[in-house]
Short mmCIF file of C-alpha atoms in Angstrom, two decimals:
data_model
loop_
_atom_site.label_atom_id
_atom_site.label_comp_id
_atom_site.label_asym_id
_atom_site.label_seq_id
_atom_site.Cartn_x
_atom_site.Cartn_y
_atom_site.Cartn_z
CA MET V 113 15.26 10.48 -6.60
CA THR V 114 11.91 12.27 -6.28
CA ALA V 115 9.05 10.06 -5.17
CA PRO V 116 5.96 10.06 -7.39
CA LYS V 117 2.86 11.82 -6.13
CA SER V 118 0.47 9.64 -4.15
CA ARG V 119 -2.72 8.62 -5.91
CA THR V 120 -5.98 6.92 -5.00
CA VAL V 121 -5.65 3.18 -5.48
CA ILE V 122 -8.45 0.61 -5.47
CA GLY V 123 -7.56 -2.72 -3.90
CA VAL V 124 -7.64 -6.02 -5.80
CA ALA V 125 -10.55 -8.35 -5.05
CA PRO V 126 -9.50 -11.60 -3.33
CA SER V 127 -9.64 -14.94 -5.11
CA ALA V 128 -12.41 -17.42 -4.30
CA PRO V 129 -10.18 -19.61 -2.06
CA THR V 130 -9.01 -16.50 -0.20
CA ARG V 131 -12.58 -15.32 0.29
CA HIS V 132 -13.35 -18.66 1.93
CA LEU V 133 -10.23 -18.30 4.08
CA LEU V 134 -11.49 -14.93 5.29
CA ALA V 135 -14.85 -16.48 6.15
CA LEU V 136 -13.09 -19.24 8.09
CA LEU V 137 -10.91 -16.76 9.98
CA ALA V 138 -14.01 -14.88 11.02
CA ARG V 139 -15.24 -18.01 12.79
CA TRP V 140 -12.12 -19.89 13.92
CA PRO V 141 -8.78 -18.80 15.48
CA ARG V 142 -5.88 -18.74 13.03
CA ARG V 143 -3.64 -21.34 14.69
CA THR V 144 -6.46 -23.82 15.19
CA LEU V 145 -7.54 -23.25 11.61
CA SER V 146 -3.98 -23.73 10.34
CA ARG V 147 -3.67 -27.13 12.02
CA TRP V 148 -6.88 -28.24 10.34
CA LEU V 149 -5.91 -26.88 6.93
CA PHE V 150 -2.40 -28.37 6.92
CA ARG V 151 -3.34 -31.70 8.49
CA ASP V 152 -3.07 -33.21 5.05
CA ASP V 153 -2.07 -31.99 1.59
CA GLY V 154 -5.52 -30.84 0.56
CA VAL V 155 -5.42 -27.17 1.58
CA LEU V 156 -6.49 -25.80 -1.79
CA ALA V 157 -9.05 -28.56 -2.26
CA LYS V 158 -10.61 -27.75 1.12
CA LEU V 159 -10.86 -24.10 0.20
CA ARG V 160 -12.26 -24.76 -3.28
CA ARG V 161 -15.05 -26.96 -1.95
CA GLN V 162 -15.59 -24.47 0.91
CA ALA V 163 -15.09 -27.12 3.58
CA LEU V 164 -15.66 -26.27 7.23
CA PRO V 165 -13.76 -27.61 10.28
CA SER V 166 -16.98 -28.78 11.93
CA GLU V 167 -15.07 -30.78 14.56
CA ILE V 168 -13.37 -27.60 15.87
CA GLU V 169 -15.05 -25.26 18.34
CA PRO V 170 -15.64 -21.87 16.65
CA ARG V 171 -15.02 -18.48 18.20
CA PRO V 172 -17.69 -17.41 20.69
CA ILE V 173 -17.99 -14.11 18.80
CA ARG V 174 -17.53 -13.94 15.04
CA GLN V 175 -14.70 -11.61 13.95
CA THR V 176 -16.59 -9.73 11.25
CA ARG V 177 -13.55 -7.54 10.53
CA PHE V 178 -12.28 -10.32 8.25
CA LEU V 179 -15.43 -9.93 6.15
CA ALA V 180 -15.32 -6.14 5.85
CA PRO V 181 -14.82 -4.83 2.28
CA THR V 182 -11.33 -3.44 1.78
CA ALA V 183 -10.97 -2.56 -1.92
CA ALA V 184 -12.30 0.98 -1.53
CA LEU V 185 -9.57 1.65 1.04
CA GLY V 186 -6.86 0.56 -1.39
CA VAL V 187 -6.30 -2.62 0.64
CA SER V 188 -5.93 -5.96 -1.16
CA VAL V 189 -5.86 -9.48 0.28
CA VAL V 190 -3.65 -12.40 -0.74
CA GLY V 191 -4.21 -15.91 0.59
CA ILE V 192 -1.68 -18.64 1.20
CA THR V 193 -2.82 -20.61 -1.86
CA ASP V 194 -2.57 -17.63 -4.23
CA GLU V 195 0.28 -17.46 -6.74
CA ASN V 196 1.40 -14.01 -5.58
CA TYR V 197 1.66 -15.01 -1.92
CA PRO V 198 5.21 -14.13 -0.71
CA PRO V 199 7.31 -17.29 -1.23
CA LEU V 200 9.51 -17.04 1.87
CA LEU V 201 6.52 -16.54 4.19
CA SER V 202 4.96 -19.76 2.89
CA GLN V 203 7.99 -21.65 4.27
CA ILE V 204 7.85 -20.55 7.91
CA PRO V 205 6.39 -22.85 10.61
CA ASP V 206 3.39 -20.59 11.30
CA PRO V 207 2.61 -18.72 8.07
CA PRO V 208 -0.17 -16.12 7.92
CA LEU V 209 -3.17 -17.60 6.14
CA VAL V 210 -3.99 -14.25 4.59
CA LEU V 211 -2.09 -11.01 4.17
CA PHE V 212 -3.70 -7.62 3.77
CA TYR V 213 -1.54 -5.23 1.79
CA ARG V 214 -1.36 -1.78 0.28
CA GLY V 215 1.10 -1.20 -2.53
CA SER V 216 2.93 -3.94 -4.42
CA ILE V 217 3.06 -7.38 -2.79
CA GLU V 218 5.52 -8.34 -5.56
CA ALA V 219 8.21 -6.47 -3.59
CA LEU V 220 8.35 -9.54 -1.32
CA HIS V 221 9.19 -11.72 -4.32
CA ARG V 222 12.56 -9.97 -4.56
CA SER V 223 15.67 -10.67 -2.49
CA CYS V 224 14.81 -9.32 0.97
CA ILE V 225 16.75 -8.53 4.14
CA ALA V 226 15.15 -7.36 7.39
CA VAL V 227 16.64 -4.54 9.47
CA VAL V 228 15.22 -3.94 12.96
CA GLY V 229 16.29 -2.35 16.22
CA ALA V 230 15.54 -0.07 19.12
CA ARG V 231 12.82 2.53 19.08
CA ARG V 232 14.83 4.75 21.44
CA CYS V 233 18.02 4.56 19.44
CA SER V 234 21.13 6.72 19.54
CA SER V 235 22.08 9.15 16.80
CA ASN V 236 24.85 6.75 15.77
CA GLY V 237 22.37 3.88 15.56
CA ARG V 238 20.01 5.98 13.47
CA ALA V 239 22.82 6.92 11.09
CA MET V 240 23.93 3.28 10.83
CA ALA V 241 20.39 2.11 10.02
CA GLN V 242 19.94 4.79 7.38
CA ARG V 243 23.27 3.92 5.78
CA MET V 244 22.40 0.20 5.89
CA GLY V 245 19.12 0.96 4.11
CA MET V 246 20.79 3.10 1.45
CA ASP V 247 23.48 0.52 0.72
CA LEU V 248 21.02 -2.38 0.53
CA ALA V 249 18.88 -0.33 -1.86
CA THR V 250 21.92 0.30 -4.03
CA GLN V 251 22.37 -3.49 -4.29
CA GLY V 252 18.72 -3.91 -5.33
CA VAL V 253 17.70 -5.54 -2.04
CA CYS V 254 14.19 -5.02 -0.69
CA LEU V 255 14.41 -4.05 2.98
CA VAL V 256 11.77 -5.37 5.40
CA SER V 257 11.09 -3.67 8.72
CA GLY V 258 8.28 -2.68 11.05
CA LEU V 259 7.72 1.08 10.54
CA ALA V 260 8.43 1.60 14.25
CA LEU V 261 10.16 4.72 15.49
CA GLY V 262 13.95 4.69 15.75
CA ILE V 263 15.94 2.09 13.80
CA ASP V 264 13.02 0.85 11.68
CA THR V 265 12.15 4.37 10.54
CA ALA V 266 15.77 5.23 9.74
CA ALA V 267 16.23 2.03 7.71
CA HIS V 268 13.05 2.67 5.68
CA ILE V 269 14.13 6.26 5.02
CA GLY V 270 17.59 5.16 3.88
CA VAL V 271 16.05 2.87 1.26
CA LEU V 272 13.56 5.46 0.06
CA ASP V 273 16.17 8.20 -0.18
CA ARG V 274 18.15 5.94 -2.52
CA GLY V 275 15.03 5.17 -4.60
CA GLY V 276 14.77 1.56 -3.46
CA LEU V 277 12.00 -0.80 -2.37
CA THR V 278 11.00 -1.42 1.22
CA VAL V 279 8.16 -3.28 2.93
CA ALA V 280 6.69 -2.35 6.31
CA VAL V 281 4.94 -5.00 8.41
CA LEU V 282 2.28 -3.54 10.69
CA GLY V 283 0.72 -4.86 13.88
CA CYS V 284 -2.70 -3.35 13.14
CA GLY V 285 -5.20 -2.99 10.32
CA LEU V 286 -4.05 -1.09 7.24
CA ASP V 287 -6.80 1.50 7.57
CA GLN V 288 -4.62 3.01 10.30
CA ILE V 289 -0.90 3.61 10.63
CA TYR V 290 1.03 3.00 13.84
CA PRO V 291 2.78 5.11 14.92
CA ARG V 292 0.66 7.89 13.43
CA SER V 293 3.72 10.11 13.06
CA ASN V 294 4.92 7.75 10.30
CA ALA V 295 1.85 8.17 8.09
CA LYS V 296 3.78 10.16 5.46
CA LEU V 297 6.62 7.64 5.54
CA ALA V 298 4.11 4.82 5.00
CA GLN V 299 2.76 6.61 1.93
CA ARG V 300 6.30 7.02 0.56
CA VAL V 301 6.81 3.27 0.93
CA ILE V 302 3.76 2.64 -1.25
CA ASP V 303 4.48 5.41 -3.77
CA GLN V 304 7.97 4.08 -4.48
CA GLY V 305 6.80 0.56 -5.29
CA GLY V 306 6.97 -1.08 -1.86
CA ALA V 307 4.16 -2.28 0.37
CA LEU V 308 2.52 -2.14 3.77
CA ILE V 309 1.41 -5.59 4.92
CA SER V 310 -0.47 -6.99 7.89
CA GLU V 311 -2.19 -10.23 8.82
CA TYR V 312 -4.75 -8.20 10.77
CA PRO V 313 -7.94 -7.03 9.04
CA ILE V 314 -8.99 -3.41 8.83
CA GLN V 315 -10.42 -1.84 11.99
CA THR V 316 -7.91 -3.81 14.10
CA PRO V 317 -6.16 -1.51 16.60
CA PRO V 318 -2.39 -1.78 17.36
CA LEU V 319 -2.65 -3.95 20.48
CA ALA V 320 0.51 -4.89 22.40
CA HIS V 321 0.28 -8.65 21.77
CA HIS V 322 0.09 -8.09 18.00
CA PHE V 323 3.70 -6.96 17.74
CA PRO V 324 5.45 -10.20 18.81
CA GLU V 325 3.18 -12.00 16.30
CA ARG V 326 4.01 -9.38 13.68
CA ASN V 327 7.75 -9.92 14.24
CA ARG V 328 7.64 -13.46 12.84
CA LEU V 329 6.51 -11.96 9.52
CA ILE V 330 9.39 -9.48 9.45
CA SER V 331 11.91 -12.29 9.89
CA GLY V 332 9.99 -14.79 7.77
CA ALA V 333 9.76 -12.50 4.74
CA ALA V 334 13.54 -12.06 4.58
CA ALA V 335 16.58 -14.24 4.01
CA ALA V 336 18.39 -12.62 6.95
CA VAL V 337 17.76 -10.28 9.86
CA VAL V 338 20.14 -7.47 10.90
CA LEU V 339 19.82 -5.96 14.39
CA ILE V 340 21.06 -2.44 15.01
CA GLU V 341 20.85 -1.42 18.68
CA ALA V 342 18.68 -3.70 20.79
CA GLY V 343 18.50 -3.64 24.57
CA ASP V 344 18.23 -6.65 26.87
CA LYS V 345 14.43 -6.66 26.65
CA SER V 346 14.04 -5.33 23.13
CA GLY V 347 11.27 -6.66 20.93
CA SER V 348 13.92 -6.97 18.23
CA LEU V 349 15.35 -9.93 20.14
CA ILE V 350 12.03 -11.69 19.59
CA THR V 351 12.49 -11.09 15.87
CA ALA V 352 16.01 -12.57 16.08
CA ARG V 353 14.78 -15.64 17.95
CA MET V 354 12.01 -16.19 15.42
CA ALA V 355 14.49 -15.77 12.58
CA LEU V 356 16.61 -18.58 14.01
CA GLU V 357 13.55 -20.80 14.41
CA GLN V 358 12.71 -20.12 10.77
CA GLY V 359 16.21 -21.01 9.58
CA ARG V 360 17.15 -17.43 8.70
CA GLU V 361 20.58 -15.87 9.18
CA VAL V 362 20.94 -13.39 12.05
CA PHE V 363 23.46 -10.53 12.15
CA ALA V 364 24.07 -7.83 14.74
CA VAL V 365 25.89 -4.51 14.64
CA PRO V 366 28.05 -3.95 17.74
CA GLY V 367 27.91 -0.72 19.72
CA PRO V 368 30.01 0.85 22.49
CA ALA V 369 30.88 -1.63 25.25
CA MET V 370 28.95 0.29 27.93
CA SER V 371 25.91 1.07 25.78
CA ASP V 372 22.64 -0.20 27.28
CA VAL V 373 20.91 0.04 23.94
CA SER V 374 23.44 -2.38 22.36
CA ARG V 375 23.45 -5.06 25.06
CA GLY V 376 21.04 -7.25 23.14
CA CYS V 377 23.23 -7.06 20.03
CA HIS V 378 26.33 -7.94 22.04
CA ARG V 379 24.59 -10.94 23.60
CA LEU V 380 23.50 -12.18 20.19
CA ILE V 381 27.07 -11.90 18.90
CA GLN V 382 28.28 -13.89 21.91
CA GLN V 383 25.71 -16.55 21.06
CA GLY V 384 26.90 -16.81 17.46
CA ALA V 385 25.17 -14.09 15.45
CA GLY V 386 27.31 -12.65 12.68
CA LEU V 387 29.08 -9.41 13.55
CA VAL V 388 28.61 -6.83 10.78
CA VAL V 389 29.15 -3.11 10.42
CA CYS V 390 27.90 -2.48 6.88
CA ALA V 391 25.56 -3.85 4.24
CA GLN V 392 28.36 -5.38 2.18
CA GLU V 393 29.46 -7.54 5.12
CA VAL V 394 25.90 -8.86 5.38
CA LEU V 395 25.84 -9.70 1.68
CA ASP V 396 29.28 -11.31 1.84
CA GLU V 397 27.96 -13.71 4.51
CA LEU V 398 25.08 -14.78 2.23
CA PRO V 399 26.85 -16.45 -0.70
CA GLY V 400 23.64 -17.90 -2.15
CA PHE V 401 21.79 -14.59 -1.91
CA THR V 402 21.52 -12.87 -5.29
CA THR V 403 20.95 -9.13 -5.41
CA THR V 404 19.70 -7.21 -8.41
CA ALA V 405 23.04 -5.43 -8.73
CA ARG V 406 24.96 -8.70 -8.66
CA LEU V 407 22.48 -10.21 -11.09
CA ALA V 408 22.97 -7.38 -13.57
CA ASP V 409 26.75 -7.67 -13.31
CA ALA V 410 26.62 -11.43 -13.78
CA VAL V 411 24.42 -11.21 -16.86
CA ALA V 412 26.62 -8.49 -18.35
CA VAL V 413 29.73 -10.62 -17.87
CA ASP V 414 28.49 -14.16 -18.41
CA VAL V 415 25.61 -13.98 -20.85
CA SER V 416 27.59 -12.83 -23.81
CA PRO V 417 27.55 -13.98 -27.45
CA GLN V 418 30.56 -16.23 -26.87
CA HIS V 419 28.41 -18.53 -24.75
CA HIS V 420 25.88 -18.96 -27.58
CA LEU V 421 22.90 -19.19 -25.25
CA SER V 422 19.48 -19.46 -26.86
CA SER V 423 17.01 -16.60 -26.40
CA ILE V 424 14.85 -18.77 -24.12
CA ALA V 425 17.87 -19.67 -21.98
CA ILE V 426 18.76 -16.00 -21.58
CA SER V 427 15.15 -15.18 -20.58
CA VAL V 428 15.18 -17.98 -18.03
CA LEU V 429 18.55 -16.91 -16.62
CA GLU V 430 17.41 -13.32 -16.22
CA HIS V 431 14.34 -14.54 -14.31
CA LEU V 432 16.11 -16.90 -11.90
CA ASP V 433 17.48 -15.73 -8.56
CA GLY V 434 18.77 -17.26 -5.32
CA TYR V 435 15.46 -18.93 -4.45
CA GLY V 436 14.47 -22.34 -5.80
CA GLN V 437 11.75 -22.47 -8.47
CA CYS V 438 10.14 -25.46 -10.15
CA LEU V 439 10.00 -25.90 -13.92
CA ASP V 440 6.31 -24.99 -14.22
CA GLU V 441 6.81 -21.75 -12.25
CA ILE V 442 9.69 -20.72 -14.49
CA ALA V 443 7.80 -21.62 -17.68
CA SER V 444 4.84 -19.52 -16.55
CA ALA V 445 7.07 -16.56 -15.66
CA VAL V 446 8.92 -16.50 -18.99
CA LYS V 447 5.76 -17.41 -20.98
CA GLN V 448 7.24 -20.49 -22.64
CA GLN V 449 6.22 -24.13 -22.88
CA PRO V 450 7.62 -26.37 -20.08
CA HIS V 451 9.40 -28.67 -22.54
CA GLU V 452 11.18 -25.67 -24.12
CA VAL V 453 12.20 -24.40 -20.70
CA SER V 454 13.44 -27.90 -19.80
CA LEU V 455 15.77 -27.83 -22.82
CA ALA V 456 16.95 -24.36 -21.82
CA MET V 457 17.69 -25.66 -18.31
CA VAL V 458 19.91 -28.39 -19.69
CA GLU V 459 21.71 -25.74 -21.75
CA LEU V 460 22.18 -23.51 -18.69
CA GLU V 461 23.28 -26.35 -16.40
CA LEU V 462 25.89 -27.51 -18.91
CA ALA V 463 27.17 -23.93 -19.17
CA GLY V 464 27.39 -23.69 -15.37
CA PHE V 465 24.82 -20.92 -14.95
CA VAL V 466 22.11 -22.88 -13.13
CA ARG V 467 21.95 -25.71 -10.63
CA LEU V 468 19.13 -27.89 -9.37
CA GLY V 469 18.75 -27.96 -5.60
CA GLY V 470 16.25 -29.45 -3.18
CA GLU V 471 13.85 -26.53 -3.64
CA GLY V 472 14.19 -26.22 -7.42
CA TYR V 473 16.36 -24.40 -9.95
CA ILE V 474 18.51 -21.48 -8.80
CA ARG V 475 21.28 -19.39 -10.31
CA ALA V 476 24.72 -20.85 -9.73
CA PHE V 477 26.35 -17.49 -8.86
#
């Protein structure tokens, strides 16, 4: 599939609560600010009334990068209280309060799997990552990775070559690409409907300590993490550890027994990570994970005239996926009244298409 030509894009202006978040981040460190914001249930209320954590010591030097205009650079900002904030990231223990992005942040509302690994990978590892990306794209999965050289690059390319969606999480501001050699790849990610994201404002250089922080976003944005070639001291092992802390599934691809670049993968497998050698094995180990391809097949088979589903029920079913959603969210997405959607839910539950879990309604297959 030929990628569309790149075009100049103007970023979306942030919402009022997000603008206040940016002002707060300019004055207070993120983790300290997070503890104050989430100390009670009034996060949005605090932001709407532009409250300040006056009891907390501010930064000695204001970080004005958070206040720099970004729209002209094609960079948008989404805050944690915004509706289009990535749902899985909102569930991790230390979520980013704001995300800067170029491209379509909606890519992170799809079913996502992260693929990471060694920068200095073998040719076999590179081929495996590219094949993994291609096969996940075929299943309609959005692949999340870090745009690093080696495995990350190969996985992104595999998705893009198959015409799929991928998201790259950067450890620097989005007015620069790291590594620079991947600038064209980054543009392909955007042009094909994916996104570049970062919690760091523009003008932020790619400092070493940013990348371990960045890794929690790679794992947090996905339902599972797949490691392909990781040495004993690989940064990918940090991503795996964070994935486990976030309640995500972790898989590793084994390599030759004597391979230094696969020692980290082998150790993870010994510690209980799932051993996989292809994308389908990953998907088979995630029974509640619904891909676009599976969704299309299910609708083609199950939503047929013989089931006599109402038009609203069919719309709701086509919208639902493997992640829980409340009634109001679903009603808003399908543009129907909540009471009509509630009746459709009863219809779908009785037919066995939908079930209600702890996090909301999800598809039952």
